[in-house]
Short mmCIF file of C-alpha atoms and ligand atoms in Angstrom, two decimals:
data_model
loop_
_atom_site.label_atom_id
_atom_site.label_comp_id
_atom_site.label_asym_id
_atom_site.label_seq_id
_atom_site.Cartn_x
_atom_site.Cartn_y
_atom_site.Cartn_z
CA MET P 1 142.41 15.92 -35.44
CA SER P 2 145.17 14.79 -33.40
CA VAL P 3 147.66 12.25 -34.63
CA ILE P 4 150.76 10.33 -33.32
CA ARG P 5 153.94 11.39 -35.21
CA SER P 6 157.31 10.02 -35.03
CA VAL P 7 159.70 12.93 -34.22
CA VAL P 8 163.46 12.69 -34.76
CA LEU P 9 165.03 13.58 -31.42
CA GLY P 10 168.67 13.08 -32.43
CA CYS P 11 171.02 11.43 -34.78
CA GLY P 12 174.41 9.98 -34.85
CA ALA P 13 177.08 8.42 -37.22
CA TYR P 14 180.27 6.45 -37.26
CA LEU P 15 182.83 5.80 -39.88
CA PRO P 16 185.64 3.50 -39.19
CA ASP P 17 189.09 5.13 -39.05
CA ASN P 18 190.82 3.20 -41.86
CA VAL P 19 190.34 5.65 -44.67
CA VAL P 20 191.17 4.27 -48.38
CA SER P 21 191.86 6.82 -51.14
CA ASN P 22 191.27 6.44 -54.85
CA ASP P 23 194.93 6.13 -55.28
CA ASP P 24 195.22 3.32 -52.65
CA LEU P 25 192.74 1.49 -54.88
CA ALA P 26 194.60 2.09 -57.92
CA LYS P 27 197.32 0.08 -56.35
CA ARG P 28 195.17 -2.96 -56.15
CA VAL P 29 193.03 -2.88 -59.40
CA ASP P 30 193.29 -0.98 -62.88
CA THR P 31 191.56 2.17 -61.97
CA SER P 32 192.53 5.67 -61.21
CA ASP P 33 191.62 8.58 -58.94
CA ALA P 34 190.36 10.63 -62.23
CA TRP P 35 188.02 7.83 -63.35
CA ILE P 36 186.42 7.16 -59.85
CA PHE P 37 185.95 10.97 -59.22
CA GLU P 38 184.43 11.79 -62.78
CA ARG P 39 182.16 8.91 -62.86
CA THR P 40 181.05 8.75 -59.10
CA GLY P 41 182.20 11.78 -57.21
CA ILE P 42 183.93 9.47 -54.76
CA ARG P 43 187.31 10.52 -53.21
CA ARG P 44 187.71 8.05 -50.48
CA ARG P 45 185.74 5.50 -48.26
CA HIS P 46 186.26 4.18 -44.85
CA LEU P 47 186.62 0.33 -44.49
CA ALA P 48 186.24 -1.61 -41.46
CA ARG P 49 189.45 -3.35 -40.05
CA ASP P 50 189.87 -7.06 -39.68
CA GLY P 51 187.61 -8.16 -36.82
CA GLU P 52 185.47 -4.94 -36.98
CA VAL P 53 182.07 -6.01 -37.70
CA THR P 54 178.71 -4.28 -38.52
CA SER P 55 177.37 -4.46 -34.98
CA ASP P 56 180.46 -2.62 -33.85
CA LEU P 57 179.73 0.41 -36.22
CA ALA P 58 175.89 0.19 -35.43
CA LEU P 59 176.82 0.36 -31.68
CA LYS P 60 178.98 3.47 -32.07
CA ALA P 61 176.47 5.22 -34.40
CA GLY P 62 173.51 4.14 -32.01
CA GLU P 63 175.20 5.53 -28.93
CA ALA P 64 175.95 8.82 -30.64
CA ALA P 65 172.36 9.15 -31.56
CA LEU P 66 171.15 8.54 -28.01
CA LYS P 67 173.52 10.96 -26.69
CA ALA P 68 172.36 13.56 -29.28
CA ALA P 69 168.66 12.76 -28.41
CA GLY P 70 169.30 12.93 -24.67
CA VAL P 71 167.55 9.57 -24.43
CA GLY P 72 168.68 6.81 -21.97
CA ILE P 73 168.73 3.30 -23.18
CA ASP P 74 165.98 2.30 -20.65
CA GLU P 75 163.75 4.49 -22.76
CA ILE P 76 164.16 2.63 -25.95
CA ASP P 77 161.29 -0.11 -26.66
CA LEU P 78 162.52 -0.93 -30.14
CA ILE P 79 165.82 -1.30 -32.10
CA VAL P 80 165.59 -1.63 -35.83
CA CYS P 81 168.70 -2.13 -37.77
CA ALA P 82 168.80 -1.72 -41.44
CA THR P 83 171.65 -3.94 -42.76
CA THR P 84 172.52 -6.22 -45.64
CA THR P 85 175.83 -7.11 -44.03
CA PRO P 86 174.86 -8.91 -40.80
CA ASP P 87 177.52 -9.94 -38.43
CA GLU P 88 176.20 -13.46 -38.81
CA THR P 89 173.45 -15.19 -40.85
CA PHE P 90 171.51 -15.10 -37.51
CA PRO P 91 170.61 -13.75 -35.16
CA ALA P 92 169.71 -10.20 -36.11
CA THR P 93 172.57 -7.60 -35.69
CA ALA P 94 169.91 -5.44 -34.00
CA THR P 95 169.90 -7.82 -31.11
CA ARG P 96 173.74 -7.78 -30.85
CA VAL P 97 173.46 -3.89 -30.41
CA GLN P 98 170.47 -4.46 -28.01
CA ALA P 99 172.79 -6.54 -25.69
CA ARG P 100 175.96 -4.13 -26.02
CA LEU P 101 173.70 -1.34 -25.15
CA GLY P 102 172.37 -2.97 -21.97
CA MET P 103 168.85 -3.02 -23.25
CA THR P 104 166.81 -5.84 -21.46
CA ARG P 105 163.28 -5.22 -22.55
CA GLY P 106 161.41 -4.56 -25.92
CA ALA P 107 162.53 -5.93 -29.10
CA ALA P 108 165.17 -5.64 -31.80
CA PHE P 109 165.28 -6.95 -35.38
CA ASP P 110 166.87 -6.26 -38.74
CA VAL P 111 165.29 -4.86 -41.93
CA GLN P 112 166.96 -6.03 -45.21
CA ALA P 113 166.36 -3.83 -48.03
CA VAL P 114 169.88 -3.25 -49.17
CA CYS P 115 170.71 0.43 -50.07
CA SER P 116 167.03 1.49 -49.26
CA GLY P 117 167.13 -0.22 -45.74
CA PHE P 118 167.14 2.95 -43.80
CA ILE P 119 163.96 4.24 -45.70
CA TYR P 120 162.38 0.90 -45.24
CA GLY P 121 163.51 0.79 -41.59
CA LEU P 122 162.01 4.33 -40.96
CA SER P 123 158.67 3.23 -42.56
CA VAL P 124 158.71 0.21 -40.19
CA ALA P 125 159.48 2.32 -37.17
CA ASP P 126 157.06 5.03 -38.09
CA ASN P 127 154.50 2.55 -38.42
CA PHE P 128 155.12 0.83 -34.95
CA ILE P 129 155.16 4.19 -33.41
CA ARG P 130 151.76 5.30 -35.05
CA ALA P 131 150.08 2.16 -34.18
CA GLY P 132 150.98 2.76 -30.62
CA GLN P 133 153.12 -0.49 -30.35
CA SER P 134 156.35 1.49 -29.79
CA ARG P 135 156.98 4.81 -28.03
CA THR P 136 160.97 5.28 -28.62
CA VAL P 137 162.83 3.57 -31.38
CA LEU P 138 166.49 3.50 -32.28
CA LEU P 139 166.77 3.07 -35.93
CA ILE P 140 170.02 2.36 -37.31
CA GLY P 141 171.50 1.78 -40.81
CA ALA P 142 174.93 -0.05 -40.58
CA GLU P 143 176.95 -1.86 -43.14
CA THR P 144 180.29 -3.54 -43.85
CA MET P 145 179.97 -3.54 -47.68
CA SER P 146 183.71 -4.13 -48.09
CA ARG P 147 183.00 -7.80 -47.01
CA LEU P 148 180.72 -8.37 -50.11
CA MET P 149 183.36 -6.79 -52.75
CA ASP P 150 185.11 -8.81 -55.19
CA TRP P 151 188.40 -6.84 -54.75
CA ASN P 152 189.52 -8.03 -58.30
CA ASP P 153 186.38 -6.36 -59.86
CA ARG P 154 187.19 -2.84 -60.64
CA THR P 155 183.49 -1.97 -61.74
CA THR P 156 182.40 -2.47 -58.15
CA CYS P 157 185.01 -2.45 -55.44
CA VAL P 158 185.75 1.35 -55.90
CA LEU P 159 182.13 2.32 -55.39
CA PHE P 160 181.42 1.00 -51.62
CA GLY P 161 182.28 1.68 -48.11
CA ASP P 162 181.54 0.89 -44.54
CA GLY P 163 179.96 3.05 -42.02
CA ALA P 164 176.70 3.53 -39.75
CA GLY P 165 174.23 6.18 -38.87
CA ALA P 166 171.28 6.25 -36.58
CA VAL P 167 168.31 8.08 -35.41
CA VAL P 168 166.19 8.15 -32.26
CA LEU P 169 162.36 8.50 -33.00
CA ARG P 170 159.80 9.28 -30.31
CA ALA P 171 155.93 9.47 -30.51
CA GLU P 172 154.69 12.85 -30.17
CA THR P 173 151.01 14.18 -30.66
CA GLY P 174 150.52 16.38 -33.72
CA ALA P 175 147.70 18.29 -35.11
CA GLY P 176 147.59 16.11 -38.22
CA SER P 177 148.88 19.07 -40.33
CA LEU P 178 152.02 19.66 -42.35
CA ALA P 179 153.18 21.82 -39.58
CA ASP P 180 153.63 18.87 -37.40
CA ARG P 181 157.16 17.89 -36.36
CA GLY P 182 157.96 14.23 -37.39
CA VAL P 183 157.48 11.68 -40.27
CA GLN P 184 154.80 13.02 -42.49
CA ASN P 185 154.64 10.09 -44.91
CA THR P 186 156.83 7.34 -46.06
CA GLN P 187 156.65 5.66 -49.64
CA LEU P 188 158.01 2.27 -50.44
CA TYR P 189 158.46 0.24 -53.67
CA SER P 190 160.02 -2.76 -54.92
CA ASP P 191 160.40 -4.66 -58.20
CA GLY P 192 161.86 -8.16 -57.83
CA ARG P 193 161.98 -8.65 -61.71
CA LEU P 194 165.21 -6.53 -61.53
CA HIS P 195 167.17 -9.03 -59.49
CA ASP P 196 169.86 -9.53 -62.07
CA LEU P 197 170.83 -6.01 -62.26
CA LEU P 198 172.26 -5.93 -58.58
CA TYR P 199 172.59 -9.03 -56.31
CA VAL P 200 175.00 -10.94 -54.29
CA ASP P 201 175.88 -14.32 -55.86
CA GLY P 202 175.90 -16.30 -52.50
CA GLY P 203 173.70 -17.00 -49.52
CA PRO P 204 173.06 -19.40 -46.79
CA SER P 205 170.15 -21.25 -48.64
CA SER P 206 171.85 -21.18 -52.06
CA THR P 207 175.67 -21.55 -52.05
CA ARG P 208 176.17 -21.58 -48.17
CA THR P 209 178.78 -18.83 -48.74
CA THR P 210 178.51 -15.16 -48.26
CA GLY P 211 179.01 -14.35 -52.16
CA TYR P 212 180.07 -11.13 -53.93
CA LEU P 213 178.14 -8.10 -55.15
CA ARG P 214 177.35 -8.11 -58.73
CA MET P 215 175.99 -5.20 -60.46
CA GLN P 216 175.10 -4.00 -64.03
CA GLY P 217 176.03 -0.38 -63.04
CA LYS P 218 174.84 1.38 -66.28
CA GLU P 219 171.17 -0.42 -65.91
CA VAL P 220 170.98 0.51 -62.33
CA PHE P 221 172.13 4.01 -62.91
CA ARG P 222 169.16 4.40 -65.44
CA HIS P 223 166.37 2.96 -63.15
CA ALA P 224 167.77 5.11 -60.10
CA VAL P 225 167.15 8.60 -61.54
CA THR P 226 163.76 7.53 -62.77
CA ASN P 227 162.67 5.67 -59.65
CA ILE P 228 163.93 8.12 -57.06
CA SER P 229 162.42 11.04 -58.83
CA ALA P 230 159.00 9.28 -58.97
CA ALA P 231 159.52 8.39 -55.07
CA ILE P 232 160.35 12.08 -54.21
CA GLN P 233 157.26 13.39 -56.23
CA ALA P 234 155.02 10.77 -54.44
CA SER P 235 156.12 11.96 -51.05
CA ALA P 236 155.45 15.59 -52.19
CA ASP P 237 152.13 14.63 -53.35
CA ALA P 238 151.04 12.61 -50.42
CA ALA P 239 151.77 15.67 -48.30
CA GLY P 240 150.21 18.21 -50.69
CA VAL P 241 153.36 20.20 -51.19
CA SER P 242 155.33 20.86 -54.38
CA VAL P 243 158.88 19.69 -54.61
CA SER P 244 160.10 23.29 -54.24
CA ASP P 245 158.49 23.63 -50.96
CA ILE P 246 160.97 20.99 -49.50
CA ASP P 247 163.91 22.66 -47.83
CA TRP P 248 166.46 19.76 -47.97
CA PHE P 249 167.02 16.44 -49.87
CA VAL P 250 169.03 13.91 -48.03
CA PRO P 251 169.75 11.18 -50.94
CA HIS P 252 171.25 7.80 -50.73
CA GLN P 253 175.02 8.39 -51.50
CA ALA P 254 175.50 6.05 -54.55
CA ASN P 255 176.90 8.42 -57.09
CA GLN P 256 177.10 12.21 -57.36
CA ARG P 257 175.89 11.89 -60.88
CA ILE P 258 172.69 10.15 -59.78
CA LEU P 259 172.10 13.00 -57.17
CA ASP P 260 172.87 15.55 -59.81
CA GLY P 261 170.47 14.10 -62.37
CA THR P 262 167.68 13.51 -60.06
CA ALA P 263 167.91 17.17 -59.02
CA ARG P 264 168.20 18.29 -62.67
CA LYS P 265 165.09 16.17 -63.42
CA LEU P 266 162.94 17.64 -60.56
CA GLY P 267 164.32 21.12 -60.72
CA ILE P 268 166.01 21.08 -57.33
CA PRO P 269 168.82 23.38 -56.69
CA ALA P 270 172.11 21.73 -55.97
CA ALA P 271 172.61 23.58 -52.74
CA LYS P 272 169.48 21.86 -51.20
CA VAL P 273 170.83 18.49 -51.85
CA ILE P 274 173.08 17.00 -49.01
CA SER P 275 176.12 15.12 -50.44
CA THR P 276 178.54 13.21 -48.58
CA VAL P 277 179.44 10.68 -51.23
CA ALA P 278 182.99 12.02 -51.72
CA ASP P 279 183.89 11.14 -48.31
CA HIS P 280 182.42 7.45 -47.87
CA GLY P 281 181.18 6.34 -51.29
CA ASN P 282 178.13 3.92 -51.02
CA THR P 283 177.64 2.63 -47.71
CA SER P 284 174.31 1.14 -48.57
CA ALA P 285 171.89 1.38 -45.65
CA ALA P 286 174.17 3.62 -43.61
CA SER P 287 174.36 6.38 -46.35
CA VAL P 288 171.28 8.25 -45.72
CA PRO P 289 171.67 8.45 -41.91
CA LEU P 290 175.42 9.44 -42.44
CA ALA P 291 174.34 12.34 -44.71
CA LEU P 292 171.67 13.31 -42.23
CA ALA P 293 173.95 13.38 -39.35
CA ALA P 294 176.52 15.52 -41.40
CA ALA P 295 173.79 18.04 -42.43
CA VAL P 296 172.15 18.28 -38.96
CA GLY P 297 175.70 18.37 -37.28
CA ASP P 298 176.85 21.28 -39.45
CA GLY P 299 173.56 23.23 -38.79
CA ARG P 300 172.22 23.16 -42.17
CA ILE P 301 169.00 20.94 -41.34
CA LYS P 302 167.35 22.89 -38.52
CA ARG P 303 164.15 22.39 -36.39
CA GLY P 304 161.04 23.05 -38.44
CA ASP P 305 162.59 22.29 -41.90
CA LEU P 306 160.85 19.94 -44.33
CA VAL P 307 163.48 17.20 -45.21
CA LEU P 308 163.04 14.58 -47.88
CA LEU P 309 164.97 11.31 -47.51
CA GLU P 310 165.27 8.84 -50.45
CA ALA P 311 167.21 5.73 -51.65
CA MET P 312 167.28 2.95 -54.18
CA GLY P 313 169.09 -0.40 -54.10
CA GLY P 314 169.04 -4.05 -54.64
CA GLY P 315 165.76 -6.03 -55.25
CA PHE P 316 165.08 -3.40 -56.64
CA THR P 317 163.87 -1.57 -53.66
CA TRP P 318 163.22 2.09 -53.36
CA GLY P 319 161.39 4.85 -51.39
CA SER P 320 161.31 8.11 -49.76
CA ALA P 321 160.21 9.71 -46.61
CA LEU P 322 159.09 13.41 -45.86
CA VAL P 323 160.01 14.63 -42.38
CA ARG P 324 159.31 17.78 -40.47
CA TRP P 325 162.56 18.23 -38.45
O1 LIG S 1 173.13 1.78 -54.29
C1 LIG S 1 172.36 1.51 -55.64
C2 LIG S 1 173.35 0.75 -56.45
N1 LIG S 1 174.34 1.28 -57.10
C3 LIG S 1 174.32 2.28 -58.02
O2 LIG S 1 173.48 3.23 -57.86
C4 LIG S 1 175.28 2.56 -58.97
C5 LIG S 1 174.81 2.92 -60.27
N2 LIG S 1 175.80 3.04 -61.30
C6 LIG S 1 176.77 3.73 -61.50
O3 LIG S 1 176.99 4.45 -60.53
C7 LIG S 1 177.66 3.83 -62.76
O4 LIG S 1 177.07 3.19 -63.76
C8 LIG S 1 179.07 3.32 -62.56
C9 LIG S 1 179.91 4.13 -61.53
C10 LIG S 1 178.82 1.96 -61.72
C11 LIG S 1 179.74 3.18 -63.73
O5 LIG S 1 179.74 4.37 -64.44
P1 LIG S 1 179.51 4.41 -66.13
O6 LIG S 1 179.59 5.62 -66.51
O7 LIG S 1 178.12 3.63 -66.10
O8 LIG S 1 180.62 3.69 -66.59
P2 LIG S 1 180.52 2.21 -67.49
O9 LIG S 1 180.16 1.12 -66.81
O10 LIG S 1 179.68 2.46 -68.66
O11 LIG S 1 181.96 1.92 -67.85
C12 LIG S 1 182.71 2.81 -68.83
C13 LIG S 1 184.16 2.21 -69.04
C14 LIG S 1 184.13 0.83 -69.24
O12 LIG S 1 185.31 0.63 -70.18
P3 LIG S 1 184.94 0.42 -71.91
O13 LIG S 1 184.06 -0.73 -71.87
O14 LIG S 1 184.13 1.71 -72.25
O15 LIG S 1 186.22 0.14 -72.30
C15 LIG S 1 184.67 0.19 -67.99
O16 LIG S 1 185.34 -0.97 -68.20
O17 LIG S 1 184.81 2.35 -67.68
C16 LIG S 1 185.42 1.06 -67.47
N3 LIG S 1 185.52 1.21 -65.90
C17 LIG S 1 186.54 1.47 -65.24
N4 LIG S 1 187.62 2.21 -65.55
C18 LIG S 1 188.41 2.54 -64.54
C19 LIG S 1 184.61 0.46 -65.18
N5 LIG S 1 184.90 0.49 -63.85
C20 LIG S 1 186.26 1.10 -63.89
C21 LIG S 1 187.17 1.64 -62.89
N6 LIG S 1 188.23 2.34 -63.25
N7 LIG S 1 186.81 1.44 -61.66
#
């Protein structure tokens, strides 16, 4: 039976040029390169400069993805931007990007699922495409997490960075089998009871301020390995494959120890796990497409490969997506 599949035509990425090393941070708070690297695997992060906003990053990643896909802006009928750090409380950052790309038709909106934002956005885009409402979608994950940091809190400010990644998805007809190119399935979860483990202590409706990110890191870590492992297994089960049949794992880049712990739990060889955490830290909704763009760009992920994307973040939210490249 023929089905509509959301096929990835190209991806792009953008990191601000302002690179901040662990040693740079050790001048601001009581920390060290040794502590940060051993506990997280992070070496450096890119931080947006004053005046550089999320839509600036999103625009550059979006343009790169359109170029890689060979798709003109006139072909895009939907822009979805996953972000938890919009330029303004409203309108959606996606509409800022829409205007700057010169797109004058279709629709643009944001998705807010914090670090799981790209997986949520992919699920939304895939459903729009499979329902026939959109044909070609620009999906962006873009963040300026530096704006949510309490720069006196060493337990959080060393972990996060700024960046953006994007993909272009297009409806193509498949045979309804695992051999089809495109998104095979997406799995989304949330558990609002876990709010207090990871949140921002401000917002327009509560404090009328932006607020700062607050996290109980150890607890988040514990849930991350369990939830991400379950989400990966759910995607494999839904497709009728075993985890060992998957060629590449592209995780949310929060902490190398979470990547290692999840791989160990599921028996995944480290060589199949794409890791870019050393170079940009936790960029929230941008981290999965940044890692994806790196692995596609250097030729590791190739057409026909089975690729598993996953993430977990505040909410809690978490999820996975299985994609035939
Ligand atoms: O995107 C999803 C959301 N985020 C995550 O997935 C993050 C999940 N959590 C983690 O990645 C880890 O829990 C952290 C990296 C945040 C922390 O690692 P940990 O091994 O759980 O360390 P800890 O919180 O137990 O802290 C150990 C020690 C503490 O000192 P005491 O109490 O043992 O004396 C901390 O005060 O390390 C201290 N510490 C630091 N020391 C130097 C905490 N932050 C720092 C720091 N530099 N930046």
